[in-house]
mmCIF file of N, CA, C and O in Angstrom:
data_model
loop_
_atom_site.group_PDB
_atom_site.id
_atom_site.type_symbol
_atom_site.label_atom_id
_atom_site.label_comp_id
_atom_site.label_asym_id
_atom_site.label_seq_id
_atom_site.Cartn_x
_atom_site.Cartn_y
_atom_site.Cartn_z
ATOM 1 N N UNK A 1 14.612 -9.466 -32.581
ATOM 2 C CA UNK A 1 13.829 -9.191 -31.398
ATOM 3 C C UNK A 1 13.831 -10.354 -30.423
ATOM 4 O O UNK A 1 13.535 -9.988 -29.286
ATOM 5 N N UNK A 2 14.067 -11.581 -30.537
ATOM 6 C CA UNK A 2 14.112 -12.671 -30.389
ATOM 7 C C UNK A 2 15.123 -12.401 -29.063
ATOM 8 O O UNK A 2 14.802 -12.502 -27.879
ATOM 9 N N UNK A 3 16.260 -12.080 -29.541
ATOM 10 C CA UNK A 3 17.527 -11.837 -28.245
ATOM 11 C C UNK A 3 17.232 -10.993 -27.558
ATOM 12 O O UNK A 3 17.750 -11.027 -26.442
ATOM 13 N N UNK A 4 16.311 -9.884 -27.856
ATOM 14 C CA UNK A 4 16.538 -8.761 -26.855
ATOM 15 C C UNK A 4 15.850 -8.533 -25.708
ATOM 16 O O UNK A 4 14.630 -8.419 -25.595
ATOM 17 N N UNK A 5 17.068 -8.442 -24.463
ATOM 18 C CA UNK A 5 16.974 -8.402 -23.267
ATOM 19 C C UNK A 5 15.821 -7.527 -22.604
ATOM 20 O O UNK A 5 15.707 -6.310 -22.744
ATOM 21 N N UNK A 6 14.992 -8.349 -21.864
ATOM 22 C CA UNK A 6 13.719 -7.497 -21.143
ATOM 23 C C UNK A 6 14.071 -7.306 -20.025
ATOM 24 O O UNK A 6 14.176 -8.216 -19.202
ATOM 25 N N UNK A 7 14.352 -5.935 -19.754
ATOM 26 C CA UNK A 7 14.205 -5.835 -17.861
ATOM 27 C C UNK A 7 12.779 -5.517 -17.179
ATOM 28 O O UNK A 7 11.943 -4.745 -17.647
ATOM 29 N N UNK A 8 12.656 -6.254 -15.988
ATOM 30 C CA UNK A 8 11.359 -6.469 -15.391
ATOM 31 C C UNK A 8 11.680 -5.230 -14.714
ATOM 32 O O UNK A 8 12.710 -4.591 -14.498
ATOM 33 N N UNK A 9 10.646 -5.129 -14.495
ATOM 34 C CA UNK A 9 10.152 -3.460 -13.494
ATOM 35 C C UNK A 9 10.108 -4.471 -11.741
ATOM 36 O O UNK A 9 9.534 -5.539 -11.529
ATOM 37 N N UNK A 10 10.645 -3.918 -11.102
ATOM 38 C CA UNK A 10 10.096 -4.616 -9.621
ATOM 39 C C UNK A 10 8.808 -4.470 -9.348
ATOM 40 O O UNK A 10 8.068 -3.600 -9.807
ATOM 41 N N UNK A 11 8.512 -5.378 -8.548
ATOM 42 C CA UNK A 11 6.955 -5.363 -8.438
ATOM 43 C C UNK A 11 6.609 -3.850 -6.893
ATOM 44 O O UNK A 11 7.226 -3.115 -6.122
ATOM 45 N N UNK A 12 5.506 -4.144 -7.223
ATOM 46 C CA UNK A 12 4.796 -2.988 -6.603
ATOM 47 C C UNK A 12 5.168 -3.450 -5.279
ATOM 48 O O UNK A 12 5.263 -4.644 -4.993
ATOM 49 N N UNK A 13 5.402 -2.385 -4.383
ATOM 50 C CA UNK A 13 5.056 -3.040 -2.824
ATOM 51 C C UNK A 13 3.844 -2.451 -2.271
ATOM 52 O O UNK A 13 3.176 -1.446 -2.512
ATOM 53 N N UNK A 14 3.762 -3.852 -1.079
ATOM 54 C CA UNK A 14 2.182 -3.645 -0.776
ATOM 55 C C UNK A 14 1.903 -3.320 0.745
ATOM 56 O O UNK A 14 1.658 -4.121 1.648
ATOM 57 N N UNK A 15 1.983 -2.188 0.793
ATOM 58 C CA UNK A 15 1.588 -1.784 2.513
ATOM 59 C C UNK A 15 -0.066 -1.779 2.703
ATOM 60 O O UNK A 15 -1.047 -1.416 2.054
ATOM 61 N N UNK A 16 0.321 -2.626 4.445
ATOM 62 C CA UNK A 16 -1.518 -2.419 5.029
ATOM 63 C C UNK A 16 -1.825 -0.987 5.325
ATOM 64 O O UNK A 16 -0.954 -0.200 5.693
ATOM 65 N N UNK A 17 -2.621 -0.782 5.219
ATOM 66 C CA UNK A 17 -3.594 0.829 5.530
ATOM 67 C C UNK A 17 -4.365 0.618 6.309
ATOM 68 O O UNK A 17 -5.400 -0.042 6.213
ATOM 69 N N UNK A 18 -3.761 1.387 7.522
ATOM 70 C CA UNK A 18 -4.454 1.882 8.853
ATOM 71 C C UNK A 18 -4.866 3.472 8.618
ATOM 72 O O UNK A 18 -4.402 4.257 7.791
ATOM 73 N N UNK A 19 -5.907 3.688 9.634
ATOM 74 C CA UNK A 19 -6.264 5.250 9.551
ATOM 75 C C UNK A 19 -5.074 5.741 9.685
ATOM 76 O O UNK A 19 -4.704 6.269 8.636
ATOM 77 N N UNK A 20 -4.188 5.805 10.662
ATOM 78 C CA UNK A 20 -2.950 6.678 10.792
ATOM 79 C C UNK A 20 -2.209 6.680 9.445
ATOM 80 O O UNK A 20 -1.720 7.729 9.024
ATOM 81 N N UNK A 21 -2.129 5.695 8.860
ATOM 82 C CA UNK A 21 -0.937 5.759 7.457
ATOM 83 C C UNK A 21 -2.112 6.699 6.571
ATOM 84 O O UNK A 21 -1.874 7.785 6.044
ATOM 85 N N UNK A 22 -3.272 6.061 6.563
ATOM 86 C CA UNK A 22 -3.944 7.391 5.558
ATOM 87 C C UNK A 22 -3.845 8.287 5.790
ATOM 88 O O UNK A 22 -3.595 9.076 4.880
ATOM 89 N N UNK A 23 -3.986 8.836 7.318
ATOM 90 C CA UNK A 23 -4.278 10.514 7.130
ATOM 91 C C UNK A 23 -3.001 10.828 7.481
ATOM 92 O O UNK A 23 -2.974 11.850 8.166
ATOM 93 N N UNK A 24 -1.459 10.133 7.186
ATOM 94 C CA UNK A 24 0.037 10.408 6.843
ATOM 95 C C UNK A 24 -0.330 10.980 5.851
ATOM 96 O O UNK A 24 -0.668 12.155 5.997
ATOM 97 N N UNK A 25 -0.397 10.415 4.585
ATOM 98 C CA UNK A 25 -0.363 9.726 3.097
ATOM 99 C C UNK A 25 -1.510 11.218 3.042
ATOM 100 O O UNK A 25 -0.903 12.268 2.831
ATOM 101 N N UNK A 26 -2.593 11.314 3.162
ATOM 102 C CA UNK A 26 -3.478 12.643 2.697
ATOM 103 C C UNK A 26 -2.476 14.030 2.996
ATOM 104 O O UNK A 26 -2.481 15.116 2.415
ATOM 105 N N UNK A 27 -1.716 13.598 4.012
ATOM 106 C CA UNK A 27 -1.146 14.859 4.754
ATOM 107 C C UNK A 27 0.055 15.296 3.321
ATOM 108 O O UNK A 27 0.432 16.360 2.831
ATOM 109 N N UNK A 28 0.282 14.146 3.104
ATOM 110 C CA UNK A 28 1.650 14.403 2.029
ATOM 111 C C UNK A 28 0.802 14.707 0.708
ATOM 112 O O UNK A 28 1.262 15.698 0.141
ATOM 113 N N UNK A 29 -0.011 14.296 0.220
ATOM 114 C CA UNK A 29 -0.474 14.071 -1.120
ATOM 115 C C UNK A 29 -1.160 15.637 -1.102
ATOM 116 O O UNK A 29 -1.534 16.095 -2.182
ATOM 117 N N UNK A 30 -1.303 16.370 0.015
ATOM 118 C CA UNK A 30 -2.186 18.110 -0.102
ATOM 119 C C UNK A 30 -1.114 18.538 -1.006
ATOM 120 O O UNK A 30 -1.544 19.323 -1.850
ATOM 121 N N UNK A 31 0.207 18.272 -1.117
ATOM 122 C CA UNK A 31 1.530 18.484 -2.019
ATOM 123 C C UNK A 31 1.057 18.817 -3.159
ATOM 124 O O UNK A 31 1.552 19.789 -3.728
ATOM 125 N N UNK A 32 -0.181 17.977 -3.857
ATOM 126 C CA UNK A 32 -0.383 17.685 -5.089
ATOM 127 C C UNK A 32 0.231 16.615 -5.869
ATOM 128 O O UNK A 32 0.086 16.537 -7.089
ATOM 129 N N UNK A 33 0.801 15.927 -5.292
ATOM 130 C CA UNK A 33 1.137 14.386 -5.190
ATOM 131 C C UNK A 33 0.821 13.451 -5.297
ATOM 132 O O UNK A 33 0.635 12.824 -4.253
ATOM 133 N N UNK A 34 0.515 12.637 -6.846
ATOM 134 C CA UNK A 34 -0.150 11.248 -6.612
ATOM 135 C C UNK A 34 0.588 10.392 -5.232
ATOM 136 O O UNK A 34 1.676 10.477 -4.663
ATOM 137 N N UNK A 35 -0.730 9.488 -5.044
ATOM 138 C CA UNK A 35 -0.012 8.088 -3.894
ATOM 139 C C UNK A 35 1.422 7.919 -3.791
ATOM 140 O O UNK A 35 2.185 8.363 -2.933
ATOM 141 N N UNK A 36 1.763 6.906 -5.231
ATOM 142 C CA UNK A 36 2.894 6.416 -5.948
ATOM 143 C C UNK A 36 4.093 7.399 -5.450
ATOM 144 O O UNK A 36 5.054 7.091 -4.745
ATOM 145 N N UNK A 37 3.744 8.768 -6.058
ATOM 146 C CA UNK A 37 4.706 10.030 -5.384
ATOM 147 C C UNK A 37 4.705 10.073 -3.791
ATOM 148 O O UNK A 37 5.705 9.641 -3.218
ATOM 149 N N UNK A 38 4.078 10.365 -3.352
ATOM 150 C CA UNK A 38 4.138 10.669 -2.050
ATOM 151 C C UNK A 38 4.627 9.164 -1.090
ATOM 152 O O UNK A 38 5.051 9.229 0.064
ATOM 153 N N UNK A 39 4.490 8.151 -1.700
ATOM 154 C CA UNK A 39 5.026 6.778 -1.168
ATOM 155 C C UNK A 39 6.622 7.072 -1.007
ATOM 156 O O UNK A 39 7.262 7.104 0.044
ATOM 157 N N UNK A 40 7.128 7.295 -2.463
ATOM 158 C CA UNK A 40 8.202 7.479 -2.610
ATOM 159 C C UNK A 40 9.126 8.282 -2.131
ATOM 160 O O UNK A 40 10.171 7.956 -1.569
ATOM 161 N N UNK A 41 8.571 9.752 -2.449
ATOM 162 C CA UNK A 41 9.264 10.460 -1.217
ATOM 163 C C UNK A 41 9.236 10.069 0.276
ATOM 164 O O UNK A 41 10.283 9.899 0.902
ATOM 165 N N UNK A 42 8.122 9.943 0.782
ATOM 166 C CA UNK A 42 8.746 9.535 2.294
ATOM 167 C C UNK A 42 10.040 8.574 2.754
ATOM 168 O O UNK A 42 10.818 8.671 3.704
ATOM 169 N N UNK A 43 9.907 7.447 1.484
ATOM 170 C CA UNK A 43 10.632 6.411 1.525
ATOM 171 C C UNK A 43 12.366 7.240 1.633
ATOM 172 O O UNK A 43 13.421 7.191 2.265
ATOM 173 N N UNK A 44 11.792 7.841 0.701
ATOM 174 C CA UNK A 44 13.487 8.374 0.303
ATOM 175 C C UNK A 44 13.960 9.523 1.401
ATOM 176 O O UNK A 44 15.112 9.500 1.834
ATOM 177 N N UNK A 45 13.044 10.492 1.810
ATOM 178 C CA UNK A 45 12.987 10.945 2.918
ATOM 179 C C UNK A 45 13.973 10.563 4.462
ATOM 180 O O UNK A 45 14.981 10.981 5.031
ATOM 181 N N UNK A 46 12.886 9.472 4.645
ATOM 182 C CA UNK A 46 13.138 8.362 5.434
ATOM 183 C C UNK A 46 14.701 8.330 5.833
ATOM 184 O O UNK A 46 15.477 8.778 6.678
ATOM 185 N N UNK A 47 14.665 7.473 4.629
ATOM 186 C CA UNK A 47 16.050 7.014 3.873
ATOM 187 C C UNK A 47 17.352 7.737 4.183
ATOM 188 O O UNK A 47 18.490 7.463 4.561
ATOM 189 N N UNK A 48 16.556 8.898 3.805
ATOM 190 C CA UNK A 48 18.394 9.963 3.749
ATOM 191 C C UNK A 48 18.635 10.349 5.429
ATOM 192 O O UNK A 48 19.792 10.544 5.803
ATOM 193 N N UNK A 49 17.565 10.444 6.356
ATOM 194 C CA UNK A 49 17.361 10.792 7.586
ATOM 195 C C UNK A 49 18.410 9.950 8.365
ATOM 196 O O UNK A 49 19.301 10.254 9.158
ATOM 197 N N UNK A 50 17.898 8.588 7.755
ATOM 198 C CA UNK A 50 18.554 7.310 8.552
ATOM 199 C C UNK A 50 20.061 7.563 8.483
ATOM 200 O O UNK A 50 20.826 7.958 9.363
ATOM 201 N N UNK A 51 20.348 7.145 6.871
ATOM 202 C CA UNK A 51 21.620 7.515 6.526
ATOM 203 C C UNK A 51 22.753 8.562 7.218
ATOM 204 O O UNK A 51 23.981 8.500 7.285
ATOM 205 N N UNK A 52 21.705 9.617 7.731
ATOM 206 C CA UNK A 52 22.429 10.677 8.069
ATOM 207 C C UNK A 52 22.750 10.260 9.710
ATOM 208 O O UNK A 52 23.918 10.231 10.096
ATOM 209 N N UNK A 53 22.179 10.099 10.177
ATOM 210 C CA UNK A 53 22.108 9.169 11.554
ATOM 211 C C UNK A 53 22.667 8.553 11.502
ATOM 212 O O UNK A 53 23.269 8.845 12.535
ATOM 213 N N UNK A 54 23.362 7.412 11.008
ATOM 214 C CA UNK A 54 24.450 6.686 11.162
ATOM 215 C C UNK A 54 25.642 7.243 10.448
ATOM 216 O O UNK A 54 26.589 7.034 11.206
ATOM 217 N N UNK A 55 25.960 7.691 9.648
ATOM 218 C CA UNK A 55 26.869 8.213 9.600
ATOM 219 C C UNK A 55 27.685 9.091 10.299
ATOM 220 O O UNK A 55 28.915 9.037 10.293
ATOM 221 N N UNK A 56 26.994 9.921 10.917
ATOM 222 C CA UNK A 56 27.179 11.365 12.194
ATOM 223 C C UNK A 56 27.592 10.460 12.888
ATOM 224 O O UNK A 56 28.750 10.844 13.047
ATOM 225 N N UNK A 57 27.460 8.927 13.781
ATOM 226 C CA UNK A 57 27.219 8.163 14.384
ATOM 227 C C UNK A 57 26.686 8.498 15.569
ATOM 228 O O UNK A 57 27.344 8.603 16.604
ATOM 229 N N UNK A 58 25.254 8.711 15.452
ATOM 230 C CA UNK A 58 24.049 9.473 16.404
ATOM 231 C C UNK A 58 23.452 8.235 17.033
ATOM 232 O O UNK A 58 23.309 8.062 18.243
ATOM 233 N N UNK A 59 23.178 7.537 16.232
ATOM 234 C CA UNK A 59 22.950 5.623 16.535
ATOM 235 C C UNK A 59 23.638 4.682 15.502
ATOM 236 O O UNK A 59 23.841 4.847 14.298
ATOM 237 N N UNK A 60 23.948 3.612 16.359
ATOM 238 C CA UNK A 60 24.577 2.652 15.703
ATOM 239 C C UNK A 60 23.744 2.306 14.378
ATOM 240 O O UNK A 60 22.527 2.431 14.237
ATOM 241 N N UNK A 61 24.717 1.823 13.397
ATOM 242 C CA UNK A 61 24.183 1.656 12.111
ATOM 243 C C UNK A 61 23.386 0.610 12.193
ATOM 244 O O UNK A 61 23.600 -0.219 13.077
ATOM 245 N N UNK A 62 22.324 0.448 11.299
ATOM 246 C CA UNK A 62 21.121 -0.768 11.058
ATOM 247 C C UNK A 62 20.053 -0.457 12.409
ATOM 248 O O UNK A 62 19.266 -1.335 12.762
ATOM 249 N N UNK A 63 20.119 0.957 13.158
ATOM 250 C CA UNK A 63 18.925 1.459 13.953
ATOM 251 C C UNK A 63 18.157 2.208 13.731
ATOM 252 O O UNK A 63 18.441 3.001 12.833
ATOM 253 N N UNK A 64 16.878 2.347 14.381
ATOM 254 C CA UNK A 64 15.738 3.301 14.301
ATOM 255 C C UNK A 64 16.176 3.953 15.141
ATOM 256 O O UNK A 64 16.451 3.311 16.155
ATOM 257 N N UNK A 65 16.576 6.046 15.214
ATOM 258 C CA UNK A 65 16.986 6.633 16.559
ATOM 259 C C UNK A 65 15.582 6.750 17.240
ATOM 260 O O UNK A 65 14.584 6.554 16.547
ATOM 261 N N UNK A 66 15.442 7.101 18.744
ATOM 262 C CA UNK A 66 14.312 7.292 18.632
ATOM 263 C C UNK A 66 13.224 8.647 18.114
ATOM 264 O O UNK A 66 12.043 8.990 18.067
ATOM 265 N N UNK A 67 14.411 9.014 17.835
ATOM 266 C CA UNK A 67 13.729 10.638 17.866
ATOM 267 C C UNK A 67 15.063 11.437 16.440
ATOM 268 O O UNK A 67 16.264 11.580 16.210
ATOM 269 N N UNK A 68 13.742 11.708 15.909
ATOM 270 C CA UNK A 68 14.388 12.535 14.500
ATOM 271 C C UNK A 68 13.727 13.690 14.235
ATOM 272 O O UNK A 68 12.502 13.800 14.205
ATOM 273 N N UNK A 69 14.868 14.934 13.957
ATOM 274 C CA UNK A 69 14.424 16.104 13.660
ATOM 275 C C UNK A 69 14.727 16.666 12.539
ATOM 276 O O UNK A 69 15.716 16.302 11.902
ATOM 277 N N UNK A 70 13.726 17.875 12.030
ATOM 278 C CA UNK A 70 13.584 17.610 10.856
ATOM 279 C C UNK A 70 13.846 19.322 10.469
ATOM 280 O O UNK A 70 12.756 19.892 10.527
ATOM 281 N N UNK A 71 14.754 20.099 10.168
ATOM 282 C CA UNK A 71 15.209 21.660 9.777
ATOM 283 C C UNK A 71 14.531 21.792 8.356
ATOM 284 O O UNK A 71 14.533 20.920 7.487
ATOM 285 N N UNK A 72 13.831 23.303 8.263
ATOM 286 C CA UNK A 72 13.169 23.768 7.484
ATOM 287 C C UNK A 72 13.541 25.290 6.920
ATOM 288 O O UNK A 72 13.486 26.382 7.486
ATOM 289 N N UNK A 73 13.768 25.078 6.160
ATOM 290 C CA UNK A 73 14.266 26.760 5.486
ATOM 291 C C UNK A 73 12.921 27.296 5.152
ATOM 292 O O UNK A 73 12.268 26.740 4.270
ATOM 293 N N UNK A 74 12.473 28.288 5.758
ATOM 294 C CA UNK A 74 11.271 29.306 5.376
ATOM 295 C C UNK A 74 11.456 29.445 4.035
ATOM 296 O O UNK A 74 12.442 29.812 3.396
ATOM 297 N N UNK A 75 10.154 29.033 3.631
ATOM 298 C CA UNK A 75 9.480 29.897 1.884
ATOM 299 C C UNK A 75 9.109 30.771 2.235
ATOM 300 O O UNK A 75 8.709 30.870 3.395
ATOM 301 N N UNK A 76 9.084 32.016 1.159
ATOM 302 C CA UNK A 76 8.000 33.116 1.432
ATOM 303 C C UNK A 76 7.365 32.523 -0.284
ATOM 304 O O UNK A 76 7.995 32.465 -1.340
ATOM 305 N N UNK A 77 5.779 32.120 0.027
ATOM 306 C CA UNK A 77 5.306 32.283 -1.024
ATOM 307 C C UNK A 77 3.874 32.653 -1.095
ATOM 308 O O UNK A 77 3.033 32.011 -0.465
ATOM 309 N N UNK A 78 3.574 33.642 -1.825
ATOM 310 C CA UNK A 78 2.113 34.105 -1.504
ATOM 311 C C UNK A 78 1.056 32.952 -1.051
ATOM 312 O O UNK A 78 1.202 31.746 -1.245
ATOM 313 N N UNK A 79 0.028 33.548 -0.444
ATOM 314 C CA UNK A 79 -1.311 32.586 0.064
ATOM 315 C C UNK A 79 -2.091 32.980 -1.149
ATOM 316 O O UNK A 79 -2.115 34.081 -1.699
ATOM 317 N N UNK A 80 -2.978 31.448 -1.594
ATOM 318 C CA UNK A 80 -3.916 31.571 -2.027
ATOM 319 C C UNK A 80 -5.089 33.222 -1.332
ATOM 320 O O UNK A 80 -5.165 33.829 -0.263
ATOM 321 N N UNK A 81 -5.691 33.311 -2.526
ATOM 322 C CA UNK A 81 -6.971 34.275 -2.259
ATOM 323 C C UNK A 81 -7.995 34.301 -0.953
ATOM 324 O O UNK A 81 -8.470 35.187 -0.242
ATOM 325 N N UNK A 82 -8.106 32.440 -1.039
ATOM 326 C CA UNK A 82 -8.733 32.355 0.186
ATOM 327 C C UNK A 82 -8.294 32.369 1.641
ATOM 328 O O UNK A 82 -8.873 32.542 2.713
ATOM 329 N N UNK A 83 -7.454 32.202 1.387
ATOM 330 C CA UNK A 83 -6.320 31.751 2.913
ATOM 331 C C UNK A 83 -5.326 33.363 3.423
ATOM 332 O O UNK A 83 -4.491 33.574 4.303
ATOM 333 N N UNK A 84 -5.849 34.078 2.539
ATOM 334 C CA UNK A 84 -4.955 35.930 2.989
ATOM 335 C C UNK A 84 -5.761 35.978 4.373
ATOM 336 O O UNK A 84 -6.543 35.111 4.762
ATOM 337 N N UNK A 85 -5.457 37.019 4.961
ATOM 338 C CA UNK A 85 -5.457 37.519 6.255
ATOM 339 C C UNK A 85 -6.140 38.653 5.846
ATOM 340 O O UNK A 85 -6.435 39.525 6.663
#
């Protein structure tokens, strides 16, 4: 046990919290989404958005565009009891 290799976990990152990032972060977590989750997805979210943006070459690589849109394939999935029409 003596030799065997420990890998460290990266440490946590630590974002400031403004009202706007909370009521982001509540908006994502109605998902049913711990924090931790919903951190992550956006990140990765984010992430693939960017990616896709520079690659297309929509903006030069290592930019924020200013404006990102976001395509949604309709669910049909029943409404809760309370929320029917």
């Amino acid at each position: 046990m003596a030799n065997e290799k420990r890998t460290r976990r990266p440490s946590p990152v630590s974002v400031p919290r403004t009202p706007e990032f909370d009521a982001a972060l509540a908006t994502v977590m109605r998902t049913g989404m711990k924090k931790a989750e919903a951190v992550r997805l956006a990140v990765q979210f984010l992430a693939g958005g960017l990616e896709s943006a520079w690659s297309a070459g929509a903006v030069p690589d290592a930019t924020v565009p200013l404006l990102m849109r976001v395509t949604v394939q309709r669910q049909d999935t029943r409404q809760a009891a309370d929320q029917q029409v």
